[in-house]
Coordinates of C-alpha atoms and ligand atoms in Angstrom, one line a residue:
X1 CA 90.2 154.2 137.9
X2 CA 92.5 151.7 139.5
X3 CA 90.0 148.9 139.3
X4 CA 89.7 149.2 135.6
X5 CA 93.4 149.3 135.1
X6 CA 93.9 146.2 137.3
X7 CA 91.2 144.4 135.3
X8 CA 92.9 145.3 132.0
X9 CA 96.3 144.2 133.3
X10 CA 94.8 140.9 134.4
X11 CA 93.2 140.4 131.0
X12 CA 96.5 141.2 129.3
X13 CA 98.4 138.8 131.5
X14 CA 95.8 136.1 131.0
X15 CA 96.0 136.4 127.2
X16 CA 99.8 136.5 127.3
X17 CA 100.0 133.3 129.3
X18 CA 97.3 131.7 127.2
X19 CA 99.3 132.4 124.0
X20 CA 102.5 131.2 125.6
X21 CA 100.9 127.9 126.6
X22 CA 99.4 127.6 123.1
X23 CA 102.9 128.1 121.5
X24 CA 104.4 125.6 124.0
X25 CA 101.8 123.0 123.2
X26 CA 102.3 123.4 119.5
X27 CA 106.1 123.0 119.8
X28 CA 105.7 119.9 122.0
X29 CA 103.2 118.3 119.6
X30 CA 105.6 119.0 116.6
X31 CA 108.5 117.5 118.6
X32 CA 106.6 114.4 119.5
X33 CA 105.6 113.9 115.9
X34 CA 109.2 114.5 114.7
X35 CA 110.8 112.3 117.3
X36 CA 108.2 109.5 117.1
X37 CA 110.1 106.2 117.4
X38 CA 110.2 103.7 114.6
X39 CA 108.1 101.3 116.8
X40 CA 105.1 103.7 116.6
X41 CA 105.5 104.0 112.9
X42 CA 105.4 100.3 112.7
X43 CA 102.3 100.3 114.9
X44 CA 100.6 102.8 112.7
X45 CA 101.4 100.7 109.6
X46 CA 99.9 97.7 111.3
X47 CA 96.8 99.7 112.1
X48 CA 96.6 101.0 108.5
X49 CA 97.1 97.5 107.0
X50 CA 94.7 95.8 109.3
X51 CA 91.9 98.2 108.4
X52 CA 92.9 98.7 104.7
X53 CA 94.9 95.7 103.5
X54 CA 94.7 96.8 99.9
X55 CA 96.3 100.2 100.6
X56 CA 99.3 100.6 98.3
X57 CA 101.6 101.0 101.4
X58 CA 100.6 97.5 102.6
X59 CA 101.8 95.6 99.5
X60 CA 104.9 94.4 101.2
X61 CA 103.7 94.6 104.7
X62 CA 103.8 91.2 106.5
X63 CA 101.7 91.2 109.7
X64 CA 102.4 89.2 112.8
X65 CA 105.1 86.6 112.9
X66 CA 106.1 83.9 110.5
X67 CA 104.9 80.5 111.3
X68 CA 107.4 77.7 111.5
X69 CA 106.9 73.9 111.7
X70 CA 107.4 72.3 115.1
X71 CA 111.1 71.9 114.4
X72 CA 111.4 75.7 113.8
X73 CA 111.7 75.7 110.0
X74 CA 109.8 78.4 108.3
X75 CA 106.6 77.2 106.7
X76 CA 106.3 77.6 102.9
X77 CA 102.7 77.6 101.8
X78 CA 103.2 75.8 98.5
X79 CA 105.1 73.0 100.2
X80 CA 102.6 72.8 103.0
X81 CA 99.7 72.4 100.7
X82 CA 101.3 69.8 98.5
X83 CA 99.4 66.7 99.4
X84 CA 97.6 68.3 102.3
X85 CA 94.1 66.9 102.9
X86 CA 91.1 69.2 103.4
X87 CA 90.1 68.9 107.0
X88 CA 93.5 68.2 108.3
X89 CA 95.1 70.2 111.1
X90 CA 98.8 71.2 110.9
X91 CA 100.8 72.2 114.0
X92 CA 102.8 75.3 113.7
X93 CA 104.8 77.6 116.0
X94 CA 105.4 81.3 116.0
X95 CA 103.7 83.3 118.7
X96 CA 104.8 82.8 122.3
X97 CA 101.3 82.3 123.5
X98 CA 100.0 79.8 122.6
X99 CA 103.3 78.2 121.7
X100 CA 101.7 76.0 119.1
X101 CA 98.6 76.5 117.0
X102 CA 96.9 74.3 114.4
X103 CA 96.4 75.5 110.9
X104 CA 93.1 74.4 109.4
X105 CA 93.3 73.1 105.8
X106 CA 90.0 73.7 103.9
X107 CA 88.9 72.7 100.4
X108 CA 91.2 73.7 97.6
X109 CA 93.3 72.8 99.6
X110 CA 93.7 76.2 101.2
X111 CA 94.7 77.5 104.6
X112 CA 91.9 78.9 106.7
X113 CA 92.2 82.5 107.9
X114 CA 92.3 81.3 111.5
X115 CA 94.3 78.7 113.5
X116 CA 93.3 77.0 116.7
X117 CA 95.3 77.5 119.8
X118 CA 96.4 74.7 122.0
X119 CA 96.0 76.1 125.5
X120 CA 93.3 74.2 127.3
X121 CA 90.8 76.6 128.7
X122 CA 90.4 74.5 131.9
X123 CA 93.8 75.0 133.6
X124 CA 96.1 75.7 130.7
X125 CA 97.7 72.4 129.7
X126 CA 98.5 71.9 126.0
X127 CA 95.9 70.0 124.0
X128 CA 96.9 67.7 121.1
X129 CA 95.1 67.0 117.9
X130 CA 93.9 63.4 117.5
X131 CA 93.1 63.0 113.8
X132 CA 91.5 59.6 114.3
X133 CA 89.0 61.1 116.7
X134 CA 88.9 64.5 114.9
X135 CA 89.3 66.1 118.4
X136 CA 91.7 68.1 120.4
X137 CA 92.3 66.2 123.6
X138 CA 93.8 67.6 126.9
X139 CA 96.1 65.1 128.7
X140 CA 95.6 66.7 132.1
X141 CA 91.9 66.2 133.0
X142 CA 90.4 64.9 129.8
X143 CA 88.7 67.9 128.2
X144 CA 88.0 67.4 124.6
X145 CA 87.3 69.8 121.8
X146 CA 85.9 69.3 118.3
X147 CA 87.9 70.1 115.1
X148 CA 87.0 73.8 115.5
X149 CA 88.1 73.9 119.1
X150 CA 84.6 73.9 120.6
X151 CA 84.1 71.9 123.9
X152 CA 82.6 68.5 123.5
X153 CA 83.7 67.2 126.9
X154 CA 84.6 69.0 130.1
X155 CA 85.8 70.0 132.6
X156 CA 86.7 72.9 130.2
X157 CA 83.8 75.2 129.5
X158 CA 85.2 77.6 126.9
X159 CA 86.4 76.9 123.4
X160 CA 90.1 76.9 122.5
X161 CA 91.5 80.3 121.5
X162 CA 92.0 81.3 117.8
X163 CA 94.8 83.0 116.0
X164 CA 94.4 85.1 112.8
X165 CA 96.3 83.6 109.9
X166 CA 97.5 85.7 106.9
X167 CA 98.9 83.9 103.9
X168 CA 101.2 86.3 102.0
X169 CA 104.3 85.9 99.8
X170 CA 104.2 82.2 100.3
X171 CA 104.4 82.6 104.1
X172 CA 102.0 81.8 106.8
X173 CA 101.8 84.7 109.3
X174 CA 100.3 84.3 112.7
X175 CA 98.6 87.2 114.4
X176 CA 97.1 87.4 117.9
X177 CA 93.3 87.6 117.8
X178 CA 90.9 89.5 120.0
X179 CA 88.4 87.1 121.7
X180 CA 85.5 89.2 120.4
X181 CA 86.2 88.0 116.8
X182 CA 85.2 84.4 116.8
X183 CA 83.3 82.9 113.8
X184 CA 82.4 79.7 115.7
Ligands
FES1 FE1 92.9 70.6 130.3 FE2 92.3 70.4 132.8 S1 93.9 71.5 131.9 S2 91.3 69.5 131.2

């Protein structure tokens, strides 16, 4: 009967369109994979090496940006640590925001795996490290932070931001850090 024929035809057409879409999707997926820009490959290497830094592909991978001193000269770790006192804070540049961060020198001496940002959490002025007070002090409205960047005097209420520091191949690399990861 006509109804059965129409039903079969619809089934056939539906299946044909389905297969056509399936093939189209597969070709598109292969094209995207093939044409994936170098930037994405760089991003996936970054993801791989953040999660598995000991992976063999990450041996020469340098995350983030290279830290420089405040005059813009690349920081060499061996030179930086020569004569550095544990507990000192060393201003470096590299990331655009914050423009300056302070490396933390620990016993060893070694460079801690985090640096302290200099953007005041009150209204965004740049704080300065005062070694004699062991505090970061904001020149705008007087907020003060301890040597870990925690507020000791307002009006600021939140601690200074942190950067991730990676020491590799005698370089200091600065990496932006998500606020959720904060050891303080
Ligand atoms: Fe730092 Fe106001 S901007 S105390």
